[in-house]
Amino acid sequence: MKNYKLIVTDMDGTVLGEDHKITEENKSALKEAEKMGIKVVFATGRFHDSAKEHVTFLDDTMPIISSNGSIIKHPITNEVLYSKFIDKDICLKIMDIIDEYNLRYQVYTDEKILQKYETEEEKKFMKEFIQKNFSDKAEIIFKKDLREDVKNSNVLKFNVMEIEKQDLLDEVRADLQFVNNIEITSSWKGNLEIMSEGSHKGNAVEYLSKLLKIDREQIMAFGDNYNDLSMIEFAGTGVAMGNAEEDVKKIANHITDKNGNSGVAKAINDLILQKVVTA
């Protein structure tokens, strides 16, 4: 058995169940791993404040990798260990392209989330959608024009969402290829996420592992979507969820059960704790 020192796990679609909360089985397995001296880190596309409420069950509170690796921040002290912002001029170019397609988007800054909307009906829909699918306490500020806020903020990520016309996301992605110094990924079928070049979970995990003096072979990483590819490739042991995209499964060392069936716990029990658990 490998001498694991660090478990890094994605949140939505991975360690969180269908109700967007960490399953009790996953909590138990992660706590057992923690008792063995293994550090547990969450790496998510979420905004930092949206993620930190989910880590309180752990005894050894570790920094959180959020906004797809754009920032690493401690959930209690709020110390920023690493951050990578998008250049202001590039932000405006990104907004010009998204606005051409009349798509709604969020802007993640180092302090808040901004949500663009056009009509009150749309604003109500987005509030309900966010509450249903992300059920967290992160405050989101709704505005019809985000340009002045963006000019005066440190922007970590754009999150473009299109639920009904997902083909438009492919067109936006194609146009964004002509913008230099950005990173584009996706964390679910109806979105695009845009960060500064080099901002991805793999680089963030590498940065944190060097800080903690942990070799990559001692890292186990869990994920389900395209924004998890880089950290699954970097980790000595990459584990794809049963519900993961096929591209994630192809590069993973192991494939576990679905997030709704506590696949993270099953892999930890099997590969680290060496416990046989019957369903």
XYZ file of C-alpha atoms in Angstrom:
279
model
C 0.000 0.000 0.000
C 1.254 3.483 -0.837
C 2.194 5.840 1.972
C -0.520 8.414 1.283
C -0.106 11.820 2.891
C -2.746 13.890 1.091
C -6.272 13.349 -0.243
C -7.566 16.040 -2.600
C -11.199 15.887 -3.592
C -13.491 17.835 -5.864
C -16.865 18.750 -4.361
C -19.903 18.788 -6.681
C -20.388 15.444 -8.375
C -17.645 13.907 -6.238
C -17.591 14.137 -2.436
C -20.998 15.833 -2.292
C -24.076 13.650 -2.714
C -27.150 14.364 -4.809
C -28.360 16.829 -2.154
C -25.094 18.834 -2.556
C -23.953 17.870 0.934
C -21.122 15.550 1.965
C -22.526 12.090 2.604
C -22.093 10.606 6.061
C -20.118 7.700 4.579
C -17.693 10.123 2.946
C -17.332 12.094 6.177
C -16.543 8.928 8.125
C -13.929 7.691 5.651
C -12.221 11.086 5.387
C -12.094 11.400 9.185
C -10.554 7.918 9.465
C -7.939 8.863 6.879
C -7.284 12.061 8.831
C -6.675 10.008 11.995
C -3.986 8.126 10.058
C -2.199 11.437 9.508
C -3.449 12.003 5.968
C -4.324 15.610 5.170
C -7.638 16.310 3.408
C -7.987 19.187 0.948
C -11.006 20.267 -1.081
C -10.423 21.529 -4.633
C -13.473 23.064 -6.244
C -14.733 25.374 -8.932
C -16.873 27.022 -6.265
C -16.292 30.396 -4.661
C -14.262 30.069 -1.435
C -17.107 31.056 0.917
C -19.384 28.573 -0.845
C -16.955 25.746 -0.110
C -15.804 26.431 3.433
C -19.058 25.507 5.185
C -18.553 21.913 3.975
C -15.172 21.347 5.689
C -16.150 21.967 9.307
C -16.446 18.234 10.116
C -12.666 17.807 9.809
C -10.383 18.254 12.811
C -7.345 19.453 10.851
C -8.666 22.361 8.795
C -6.641 22.672 5.612
C -6.603 25.470 3.010
C -9.240 25.243 0.271
C -8.421 25.320 -3.433
C -11.295 27.239 -5.025
C -12.290 28.923 -8.297
C -10.673 26.000 -10.154
C -7.242 26.610 -8.683
C -7.213 30.398 -9.023
C -6.902 30.855 -5.273
C -5.838 28.862 -2.206
C -7.207 30.274 1.013
C -7.543 29.118 4.616
C -11.205 28.816 5.676
C -10.644 30.039 9.247
C -7.797 32.553 9.125
C -8.676 33.735 5.568
C -4.949 33.719 4.801
C -4.390 33.681 1.032
C -1.581 31.272 0.150
C -1.843 31.669 -3.610
C -3.918 33.663 -6.090
C -3.927 34.260 -9.843
C -6.200 36.984 -11.239
C -7.344 37.696 -14.789
C -5.923 40.864 -16.334
C -8.512 43.672 -16.422
C -8.276 44.213 -20.200
C -8.668 40.490 -20.781
C -11.742 40.488 -18.517
C -13.373 43.107 -20.729
C -12.565 41.089 -23.872
C -14.163 38.027 -22.295
C -17.268 40.021 -21.413
C -17.526 41.397 -24.963
C -17.590 37.856 -26.355
C -20.095 36.507 -23.837
C -22.372 39.515 -24.326
C -22.463 38.901 -28.081
C -24.358 35.689 -27.352
C -26.546 37.314 -24.700
C -25.563 34.700 -22.122
C -25.752 35.141 -18.377
C -22.629 34.714 -16.334
C -21.099 35.038 -12.902
C -17.865 36.811 -12.018
C -15.909 35.418 -9.075
C -13.713 38.023 -7.417
C -11.550 37.640 -4.331
C -14.391 39.099 -2.241
C -17.752 38.369 -3.886
C -19.746 36.760 -6.684
C -21.447 38.987 -9.249
C -24.319 37.662 -11.371
C -25.420 39.317 -14.616
C -29.123 39.333 -15.476
C -31.505 41.150 -17.831
C -35.062 40.811 -16.495
C -36.601 40.373 -13.059
C -38.009 37.028 -14.211
C -34.533 35.886 -15.150
C -33.146 37.135 -11.831
C -35.754 35.090 -9.947
C -34.985 31.995 -12.032
C -31.237 32.291 -11.399
C -31.726 32.751 -7.653
C -33.875 29.615 -7.499
C -31.478 27.655 -9.705
C -28.457 28.570 -7.585
C -30.244 27.816 -4.330
C -31.467 24.433 -5.597
C -28.186 23.277 -7.101
C -25.599 24.823 -4.829
C -27.551 25.313 -1.576
C -24.809 27.255 0.183
C -24.411 30.542 2.002
C -22.288 32.465 -0.494
C -23.794 35.865 -1.168
C -24.404 36.661 -4.834
C -24.863 40.241 -6.011
C -27.182 40.591 -9.013
C -26.519 43.389 -11.502
C -27.478 44.197 -15.087
C -24.066 45.645 -15.921
C -20.907 44.241 -14.324
C -18.277 46.246 -16.160
C -17.528 48.869 -13.507
C -17.367 46.197 -10.815
C -14.968 44.156 -12.921
C -12.738 47.172 -13.552
C -12.491 47.710 -9.793
C -12.146 44.085 -8.667
C -9.636 41.254 -8.652
C -11.312 38.693 -10.913
C -10.548 35.008 -10.431
C -13.079 33.346 -12.712
C -15.989 33.772 -15.122
C -18.724 31.141 -14.896
C -20.938 31.129 -18.003
C -24.203 29.194 -17.641
C -26.600 28.164 -20.386
C -29.073 25.450 -19.489
C -31.371 25.470 -22.515
C -29.044 26.407 -25.416
C -25.876 24.537 -24.600
C -24.712 24.627 -28.232
C -24.038 28.341 -27.692
C -21.358 27.404 -25.169
C -19.384 25.677 -27.928
C -19.574 28.842 -30.029
C -18.429 31.007 -27.120
C -15.561 28.611 -26.403
C -14.485 28.809 -30.053
C -14.427 32.616 -29.938
C -12.550 32.622 -26.633
C -9.716 30.628 -28.232
C -8.564 33.913 -29.771
C -8.139 35.544 -26.346
C -4.618 35.124 -24.997
C -3.583 34.175 -21.467
C -6.769 32.429 -20.352
C -7.690 28.907 -19.237
C -11.073 27.419 -20.243
C -12.744 24.395 -18.682
C -16.133 23.054 -17.605
C -17.472 21.509 -14.390
C -20.915 20.444 -15.684
C -22.659 20.160 -19.039
C -24.279 23.606 -18.931
C -21.306 25.811 -18.187
C -17.964 27.269 -19.218
C -15.381 28.461 -16.698
C -12.683 30.945 -17.656
C -9.617 31.698 -15.556
C -6.177 33.201 -16.006
C -3.758 30.986 -17.947
C -2.238 28.342 -15.695
C -5.092 28.543 -13.208
C -6.235 24.979 -12.791
C -6.519 22.463 -10.003
C -3.384 20.567 -11.023
C -1.118 23.588 -10.569
C -2.819 24.480 -7.282
C -2.374 20.945 -5.921
C 1.273 20.989 -7.013
C 1.816 24.344 -5.262
C 0.184 23.084 -2.051
C 2.047 19.762 -2.121
C 5.383 21.597 -2.299
C 4.308 23.816 0.590
C 3.391 20.733 2.626
C 6.504 18.839 1.435
C 4.397 15.976 0.100
C 5.497 14.012 -2.968
C 2.955 13.670 -5.780
C 3.093 9.862 -5.427
C 1.673 10.301 -1.920
C -1.402 12.139 -3.212
C -4.812 10.650 -4.027
C -7.155 12.909 -6.023
C -10.875 12.450 -6.704
C -12.896 14.098 -9.476
C -15.685 13.767 -12.001
C -15.415 16.496 -14.631
C -13.103 18.335 -17.017
C -11.927 20.829 -14.405
C -10.575 17.847 -12.412
C -8.425 16.408 -15.218
C -5.267 18.321 -14.316
C -5.201 17.292 -10.651
C -6.049 13.661 -11.428
C -3.121 13.646 -13.866
C -0.814 15.263 -11.308
C -1.665 13.016 -8.353
C 0.106 9.725 -7.890
C -3.306 8.081 -7.668
C -6.179 9.607 -9.605
C -9.665 8.319 -8.900
C -12.611 9.002 -11.204
C -16.161 8.822 -9.940
C -18.616 6.359 -11.464
C -20.550 9.366 -12.748
C -17.418 11.007 -14.201
C -16.993 12.136 -17.784
C -15.380 9.462 -19.969
C -12.283 11.634 -20.500
C -11.748 11.671 -16.736
C -12.186 7.907 -16.440
C -9.640 7.330 -19.220
C -6.772 9.016 -17.365
C -7.655 7.858 -13.836
C -5.835 5.014 -12.087
C -9.070 3.838 -10.496
C -12.796 4.247 -11.051
C -15.037 4.196 -7.988
C -18.797 4.314 -7.442
C -21.001 7.337 -8.168
C -21.058 10.388 -5.903
C -24.601 9.551 -4.767
C -23.340 6.168 -3.555
C -20.417 7.629 -1.559
C -17.812 6.581 -4.111
C -15.122 8.610 -2.351
C -15.605 6.595 0.838
C -15.568 3.296 -1.068
C -12.240 4.132 -2.710
C -10.690 5.304 0.573
C -11.899 2.152 2.328
C -10.488 -0.025 -0.427
C -7.232 1.718 -1.320
C -6.191 3.335 1.972
C -8.060 1.867 4.940
C -8.188 -1.576 3.302
C -11.669 -2.188 4.610
C -14.138 -4.361 2.770
C -17.533 -2.676 2.904
C -20.648 -4.430 1.651
C -23.397 -2.282 0.192
